Coordinates of C-alpha atoms in Angstrom, one line a residue:
M1077 CA 76.1 184.2 114.9
R1078 CA 72.4 185.4 114.3
V1079 CA 70.5 188.5 115.3
R1080 CA 66.8 189.0 115.1
G1081 CA 64.6 192.1 116.1
I1082 CA 62.6 195.0 114.8
V1083 CA 64.9 197.1 112.8
L1084 CA 64.7 200.8 113.2
P1085 CA 63.7 203.1 111.3
E1086 CA 61.8 200.6 109.0
R1087 CA 60.0 198.9 112.0
E1088 CA 60.3 195.5 110.3
E1089 CA 61.3 192.2 112.0
R1090 CA 64.4 191.0 110.4
T1091 CA 67.0 188.2 111.0
F1092 CA 70.6 188.5 110.0
R1093 CA 73.5 186.2 109.8
I1094 CA 76.8 187.8 110.8
D1095 CA 79.4 186.9 108.1
G1096 CA 82.7 188.2 109.3
D1097 CA 82.2 191.8 109.6
R1098 CA 79.0 192.0 107.4
L1099 CA 75.4 191.5 107.8
R1100 CA 73.7 188.8 105.5
T1101 CA 70.0 188.1 105.2
D1102 CA 69.8 185.2 102.8
P1103 CA 70.3 182.4 103.8
V1104 CA 70.2 183.0 107.5
G1105 CA 70.8 179.3 108.4
G1106 CA 72.0 178.3 111.8
G1107 CA 74.4 179.7 114.3
E1108 CA 74.3 181.1 117.9
A1109 CA 71.5 183.7 118.3
V1110 CA 73.3 186.6 120.1
V1111 CA 70.3 188.7 119.8
D1112 CA 66.8 187.2 119.8
G1113 CA 64.0 189.8 119.9
G1114 CA 63.9 193.5 120.9
W1115 CA 64.8 196.6 118.8
L1116 CA 67.8 196.8 116.3
L1117 CA 69.4 200.1 115.5
P1118 CA 72.6 200.7 113.4
G1119 CA 75.4 201.5 115.8
L1120 CA 75.2 204.9 117.4
V1121 CA 76.9 207.8 115.9
D1122 CA 78.6 210.9 117.4
V1123 CA 79.3 213.3 114.7
H1124 CA 81.1 216.0 116.8
T1125 CA 83.5 214.6 119.2
H1126 CA 87.3 215.1 119.9
P1127 CA 88.9 211.8 121.0
G1128 CA 92.5 212.0 121.9
T1129 CA 92.4 215.7 123.1
E1130 CA 91.3 217.1 126.4
E1131 CA 91.4 220.8 127.6
A1132 CA 93.0 219.7 130.9
K1133 CA 96.0 218.5 128.9
E1134 CA 96.2 221.8 127.1
G1135 CA 95.5 220.6 123.7
T1136 CA 97.8 217.7 123.6
F1137 CA 97.1 214.6 121.6
D1138 CA 98.3 211.1 122.5
D1139 CA 97.5 207.6 121.5
E1140 CA 96.6 206.5 125.1
T1141 CA 94.0 209.2 125.4
L1142 CA 92.7 208.4 121.9
R1143 CA 92.2 204.8 122.7
R1144 CA 90.6 205.5 126.0
H1145 CA 88.1 208.0 124.5
L1146 CA 87.2 205.7 121.6
T1147 CA 86.7 202.8 124.0
E1148 CA 84.4 204.9 126.0
H1149 CA 82.3 205.6 122.8
R1150 CA 82.2 201.9 122.0
D1151 CA 81.1 200.8 125.3
A1152 CA 78.1 203.0 125.0
G1153 CA 77.2 201.7 121.6
V1154 CA 78.7 204.6 119.7
L1155 CA 80.2 202.5 116.9
L1156 CA 81.0 205.4 114.4
V1157 CA 82.4 208.9 115.1
R1158 CA 83.2 212.0 113.2
T1159 CA 86.1 213.9 114.7
P1160 CA 85.8 217.5 113.4
G1161 CA 89.1 218.6 114.2
T1162 CA 91.8 217.6 116.7
S1163 CA 95.3 218.8 117.8
A1164 CA 97.0 216.2 115.5
R1165 CA 95.8 213.9 112.7
V1166 CA 94.3 210.7 113.8
P1167 CA 96.8 207.9 113.3
E1168 CA 96.2 205.1 110.9
W1169 CA 96.2 202.3 113.5
V1170 CA 92.8 203.4 114.5
D1171 CA 91.2 202.3 111.4
E1172 CA 93.0 198.9 111.6
D1173 CA 91.9 198.2 115.3
P1174 CA 89.0 196.0 115.3
E1175 CA 88.1 196.8 118.8
L1176 CA 87.5 200.5 118.1
P1177 CA 84.6 202.4 116.4
R1178 CA 85.0 203.5 112.9
V1179 CA 86.3 207.0 112.7
R1180 CA 85.7 209.8 110.1
S1181 CA 88.3 212.5 110.8
A1182 CA 88.7 216.1 109.6
G1183 CA 92.5 216.5 110.4
R1184 CA 93.6 219.4 112.6
W1185 CA 91.5 222.4 113.5
L1186 CA 92.2 225.3 111.1
A1187 CA 92.6 228.5 112.9
T1188 CA 93.3 231.8 111.5
P1189 CA 94.9 234.5 113.9
G1190 CA 92.8 235.2 116.9
R1191 CA 90.2 232.7 116.3
F1192 CA 91.1 229.6 118.4
F1193 CA 93.0 228.6 121.4
P1194 CA 96.5 229.2 120.6
G1195 CA 98.4 225.9 119.9
Y1196 CA 95.3 223.7 120.0
G1197 CA 95.1 223.2 116.1
R1198 CA 96.8 224.3 113.0
D1199 CA 97.4 228.0 113.3
I1200 CA 97.6 229.6 109.9
G1201 CA 97.3 232.9 108.2
E1202 CA 94.3 233.9 106.3
D1203 CA 96.4 233.7 103.1
E1204 CA 97.2 230.0 104.0
L1205 CA 93.5 228.8 104.6
V1206 CA 92.5 227.6 101.2
R1207 CA 95.6 225.5 100.8
A1208 CA 95.6 224.1 104.3
A1209 CA 91.9 223.3 104.2
V1210 CA 92.6 221.0 101.1
E1211 CA 95.6 219.5 102.8
E1212 CA 93.7 218.4 105.9
A1213 CA 90.8 217.1 103.9
E1214 CA 93.1 215.0 101.7
S1215 CA 95.1 213.7 104.7
S1216 CA 92.1 212.7 106.7
S1217 CA 88.8 210.9 105.9
G1218 CA 88.0 213.6 103.5
W1219 CA 86.9 216.2 106.0
C1220 CA 88.4 219.5 107.2
K1221 CA 87.4 221.7 110.0
I1222 CA 87.6 225.6 109.8
I1223 CA 87.2 227.7 112.9
G1224 CA 84.8 230.2 111.3
D1225 CA 84.6 232.7 114.2
W1226 CA 85.6 233.0 117.8
K1227 CA 84.8 235.8 120.2
W1228 CA 81.3 237.1 120.1
N1229 CA 82.5 240.6 119.1
D1230 CA 85.4 239.9 116.7
P1231 CA 84.9 239.6 112.9
A1232 CA 84.4 236.0 111.4
V1233 CA 86.5 234.5 108.5
P1234 CA 85.5 236.9 105.5
L1235 CA 83.0 235.4 103.2
D1236 CA 85.1 235.4 100.2
L1237 CA 87.8 233.6 101.9
M1238 CA 85.4 231.0 103.4
T1239 CA 83.7 230.5 99.9
A1240 CA 87.2 230.0 98.4
A1241 CA 88.3 227.3 101.0
V1242 CA 84.8 225.4 100.7
A1243 CA 85.0 225.5 96.9
A1244 CA 88.7 224.3 96.9
V1245 CA 87.9 221.4 99.3
H1246 CA 84.8 220.4 97.3
A1247 CA 86.8 220.3 94.0
A1248 CA 89.3 218.0 95.8
G1249 CA 86.4 215.6 96.7
G1250 CA 86.2 216.7 100.4
R1251 CA 83.7 218.2 102.8
V1252 CA 83.9 221.3 105.2
A1253 CA 82.8 221.5 108.8
V1254 CA 82.7 225.1 110.1
H1255 CA 82.6 226.2 113.8
C1256 CA 80.5 229.1 114.1
Q1257 CA 79.0 230.9 117.0
T1258 CA 78.4 234.4 115.7
A1259 CA 75.7 235.7 113.4
E1260 CA 78.3 236.6 110.9
G1261 CA 80.1 233.3 111.2
C1262 CA 77.1 231.4 110.6
H1263 CA 76.0 233.6 107.7
N1264 CA 79.3 233.2 106.1
A1265 CA 79.5 229.5 106.5
V1266 CA 76.1 229.0 104.9
L1267 CA 76.6 231.2 102.0
A1268 CA 79.9 229.6 101.4
G1269 CA 78.2 226.1 101.0
A1270 CA 79.8 224.6 104.1
D1271 CA 78.7 220.9 104.6
S1272 CA 78.1 221.3 108.3
L1273 CA 77.5 224.0 110.8
E1274 CA 79.0 223.1 114.4
H1275 CA 77.2 224.9 117.3
G1276 CA 75.4 227.5 115.1
M1277 CA 74.9 230.0 117.8
H1278 CA 73.1 233.1 116.5
L1279 CA 72.2 231.2 113.3
A1280 CA 69.6 233.3 111.6
P1281 CA 66.5 231.3 110.9
D1282 CA 66.0 232.7 107.4
L1283 CA 69.1 230.8 106.4
L1284 CA 67.4 227.3 107.2
D1285 CA 65.9 227.0 103.8
R1286 CA 69.1 227.5 102.1
M1287 CA 70.9 225.0 104.3
A1288 CA 68.2 222.4 103.4
A1289 CA 68.5 223.2 99.7
Q1290 CA 72.4 222.9 99.5
G1291 CA 72.4 220.0 102.0
T1292 CA 74.3 221.8 105.0
A1293 CA 73.8 219.8 108.2
Y1294 CA 73.2 221.4 111.6
V1295 CA 75.1 220.0 114.6
P1296 CA 74.1 222.1 117.6
T1297 CA 75.9 220.2 120.3
L1298 CA 73.3 221.4 122.9
G1299 CA 74.4 219.3 125.8
V1300 CA 77.7 221.0 126.2
F1301 CA 76.0 224.5 126.1
G1302 CA 73.2 223.4 128.2
A1303 CA 75.6 222.3 131.0
R1304 CA 76.9 225.9 131.2
A1305 CA 73.6 227.9 130.9
D1306 CA 72.9 228.2 134.6
A1307 CA 76.4 229.4 135.2
R1308 CA 76.2 231.9 132.6
R1309 CA 72.8 233.2 133.7
A1310 CA 74.4 233.7 137.2
E1311 CA 77.1 235.9 135.7
E1312 CA 76.9 239.9 135.9
P1313 CA 75.3 241.2 132.9
S1314 CA 77.9 242.0 130.2
G1315 CA 78.2 241.9 126.4
S1316 CA 79.7 238.4 126.2
R1317 CA 77.3 236.9 128.8
D1318 CA 74.2 238.5 127.1
A1319 CA 75.4 237.4 123.6
W1320 CA 75.8 233.9 124.9
L1321 CA 72.5 233.5 126.5
T1322 CA 70.8 235.0 123.3
G1323 CA 72.8 232.5 121.1
W1324 CA 71.8 229.7 123.4
A1325 CA 68.1 230.5 123.3
G1326 CA 68.4 230.7 119.5
M1327 CA 69.9 227.3 119.2
Q1328 CA 67.2 225.6 121.0
S1329 CA 64.4 227.4 118.9
N1330 CA 66.4 226.6 115.7
V1331 CA 66.4 222.7 116.2
R1332 CA 62.7 222.3 115.4
A1333 CA 62.7 224.9 112.9
A1334 CA 65.6 223.3 111.1
H1335 CA 63.9 219.9 111.1
E1336 CA 60.6 221.4 109.7
A1337 CA 62.7 223.1 106.8
G1338 CA 64.2 219.9 105.7
V1339 CA 67.8 220.5 107.3
T1340 CA 69.7 217.4 108.6
V1341 CA 69.9 217.7 112.3
L1342 CA 72.6 215.6 113.9
A1343 CA 73.7 214.6 117.3
G1344 CA 77.3 215.6 118.5
T1345 CA 78.5 215.9 122.0
D1346 CA 81.7 218.1 121.9
S1347 CA 82.4 217.0 125.5
F1348 CA 83.8 214.6 128.0
P1349 CA 83.5 211.9 128.9
C1350 CA 83.0 210.2 125.7
G1351 CA 80.1 208.0 124.9
T1352 CA 77.2 210.4 125.8
V1353 CA 75.5 210.8 122.6
A1354 CA 72.2 209.3 124.1
A1355 CA 72.2 212.5 126.2
E1356 CA 72.5 214.7 123.2
A1357 CA 69.7 212.9 121.4
A1358 CA 67.5 213.5 124.5
W1359 CA 68.5 217.2 124.3
L1360 CA 67.3 217.3 120.7
A1361 CA 64.1 215.7 121.7
R1362 CA 63.6 218.2 124.5
T1363 CA 64.0 221.2 122.1
G1364 CA 61.5 220.0 119.6
L1365 CA 62.9 217.4 117.4
P1366 CA 60.5 214.4 117.0
A1367 CA 61.5 211.4 119.0
E1368 CA 62.3 209.2 116.1
A1369 CA 64.3 211.9 114.3
A1370 CA 66.2 212.5 117.6
V1371 CA 67.2 208.8 117.8
G1372 CA 68.0 208.9 114.2
A1373 CA 70.2 211.8 114.5
A1374 CA 72.4 209.6 116.7
S1375 CA 72.1 206.5 114.6
W1376 CA 70.8 205.9 110.9
A1377 CA 70.5 209.4 109.7
A1378 CA 74.0 210.2 110.8
R1379 CA 75.3 207.0 109.3
S1380 CA 73.5 207.7 106.0
W1381 CA 75.0 211.3 106.0
L1382 CA 78.6 209.8 106.5
G1383 CA 78.0 207.5 103.7
L1384 CA 77.3 204.3 105.6
P1385 CA 74.1 202.1 105.1
G1386 CA 71.7 201.0 108.0
L1387 CA 70.9 197.5 108.8
T1388 CA 70.7 195.9 105.4
D1389 CA 72.2 192.8 103.4
G1390 CA 75.9 193.5 103.0
A1391 CA 76.2 196.3 105.6
P1392 CA 78.7 196.6 108.2
A1393 CA 77.9 194.4 111.1
D1394 CA 77.8 197.4 113.4
L1395 CA 74.5 197.4 115.5
V1396 CA 73.1 197.9 119.0
A1397 CA 70.0 196.0 120.5
F1398 CA 67.5 197.4 123.0
D1399 CA 64.8 195.6 125.0
T1400 CA 62.4 198.6 124.4
D1401 CA 61.8 200.9 121.5
P1402 CA 64.1 203.9 122.2
T1403 CA 61.8 206.1 120.1
L1404 CA 59.2 205.6 122.8
T1405 CA 61.5 205.4 125.8
P1406 CA 64.2 207.8 125.2
E1407 CA 66.2 207.0 128.3
A1408 CA 66.6 203.4 126.7
L1409 CA 69.2 204.8 124.2
A1410 CA 71.7 204.9 127.0
H1411 CA 71.3 201.3 127.8
P1412 CA 71.7 198.9 124.9
S1413 CA 71.3 195.3 125.6
R1414 CA 73.8 194.1 123.1
I1415 CA 76.6 195.9 121.1
I1416 CA 78.1 194.3 118.0
L1417 CA 81.1 196.0 116.4
R1418 CA 82.5 194.7 113.1
G1419 CA 80.7 191.4 113.7
R1420 CA 82.1 190.8 117.1
V1421 CA 80.1 191.0 120.3
V1422 CA 81.3 193.9 122.4
A1423 CA 78.8 193.6 125.3

């Protein structure tokens, strides 16, 4: 099979031969042209999604739900996902199934007392956090996810403990994602050297330069918060409601500021149904990320951050094609004309 089109972000016309599950550029030769023209992107990426677990099922995790969620991602052109925490470790059969997106998992959510939904993740004492973080990273795709804070007026995981956990995971060759929605939680995650901030409500702008310098990515998951904003505004004033709205406003203003500071901003949905990362990219663009960066946050930039190449010789044959340039027509990102996963035509 052959594919031809204008490759983003390079904006060069290229022709690839699909060799098994790899892309080849020389020699291209014959074969059926499954894409002939248009725009080619590396497969879309959702870096914050929780396939296999739904709130309606009280945190339970099962293979049927996992397969359904991953199929929803695939059918939308999302061919790589990072799962920053689930109720159970992602089973090995996922990586062996050629019909499903590639998965980078972070094991089970790590929740110290009072900092998560009871029973949803791995409930541990603070004295167990360092050891548990290494265990989850080593038993997954190299990631672990720490719930760094929870309620708006409760203390976050202490800085010295977060620093020790991050250092231990890094020493073991892993990476750390931190859920943070309070100013203290964001502060501690950044100063501890976390690899990604998930949500980042109340993130102080003066931390952005440090995030850029140390490579801490920002995953604001705007869509899931934006969907709740009107309902929160309609509530009676309270400490919780007012803190939430202040944090929501800060998240939006921080997107462009983070990009301008050199922080890697990425697209993650944290919501259901799965397969809606195009809508998250649109949120990023609406809040000030340049259009090309917003699309990249859900494609090539996210793949690079997770250690995979774009559309080059020898790269995985995971790509999506579009009839129009999605950086100029943002709504096009939700409507790929062709989806190819592991060298096989999906749609």
